[in-house]
């Protein structure tokens, strides 16, 4: 339980670029509650953040790392509210040791990411980005694609986003498989997919979309060696789920027909990725981590993270507690 006297005129550090950038004026809401929003860099470089952290009471944090050193520089910090779902960049043990609750915003961007995953599937199966590039260069030749409704789609990770993908796919009519070790088979079926083991999914699917948590390697050279030739792979989850060099090799050999992702290893600093070489440009689609960047998702993440901060500053328990 979060205890203590409610904070007056607290300083809320925000290091998410898109906070309060939707339809909701969350800065005004924080101000009306008697607190001050202070902006910081999204990359969380401690040399730039140290002075800001010293006077920070609450932190609405983006995807940058939060280490023991960050926490040591923030003696007044009462909560870290992750603007988003993933908390792998946060040293949860260090936060718990200091009694700093960490929260996230589950489900806030699920619809946005599910939309984007289906969009990437269509882009990969119908060569949409490559077709646009070629037309702009005067080449109107046609590459024959595949229909989504004729495919078997495998969903790896069947939480809110994975199930949202399944709902969207139902209108296209493909066979849908789902692998998730944490869901009972009847729950998977009730959500519109056939439950399968992960290896069976990789051997069977024509299109595979990743929605599993980070911190694990699901796609490597060994697993790719067992997939159907010409499989398309979509990743709107985390870059560490895949071995990028193994993917590049599989694309060149034809084992993979396409890889479509919303992030690469290194995220926005991923200019050296083996997937960005010129010879793979017709088979690799990368978007700049924009899966959650819709007005609705931005509002949801901002509102939920600010709710958690204001609750803790009032001395109350937050709703979506990852660790205390």
XYZ file of N, CA, C and O in Angstrom, residues 17 99 105 181 194 225 252 324:
32
model
N 7.959 11.228 -25.450
C 7.824 12.308 -26.433
C 6.371 12.696 -26.678
O 6.064 13.859 -26.915
N 11.576 1.067 -2.556
C 10.178 1.297 -2.243
C 9.468 2.178 -3.247
O 8.473 2.836 -2.913
N 0.746 0.742 -18.459
C -0.578 1.075 -19.001
C -1.089 -0.071 -19.869
O -1.182 0.062 -21.093
N 2.002 -19.924 -23.909
C 2.094 -20.902 -22.824
C 1.300 -20.517 -21.582
O 1.126 -21.336 -20.677
N -6.808 -21.406 -33.168
C -6.517 -22.790 -32.800
C -5.234 -22.814 -31.983
O -4.191 -22.325 -32.443
N 15.065 -22.603 -39.781
C 15.330 -23.737 -40.665
C 14.132 -24.665 -40.774
O 14.043 -25.474 -41.701
N 17.645 -13.810 -47.788
C 18.456 -14.000 -48.995
C 18.292 -15.398 -49.578
O 18.346 -15.586 -50.793
N 6.170 -3.117 -6.392
C 6.174 -2.116 -5.323
C 7.552 -2.124 -4.713
O 7.924 -1.693 -3.757
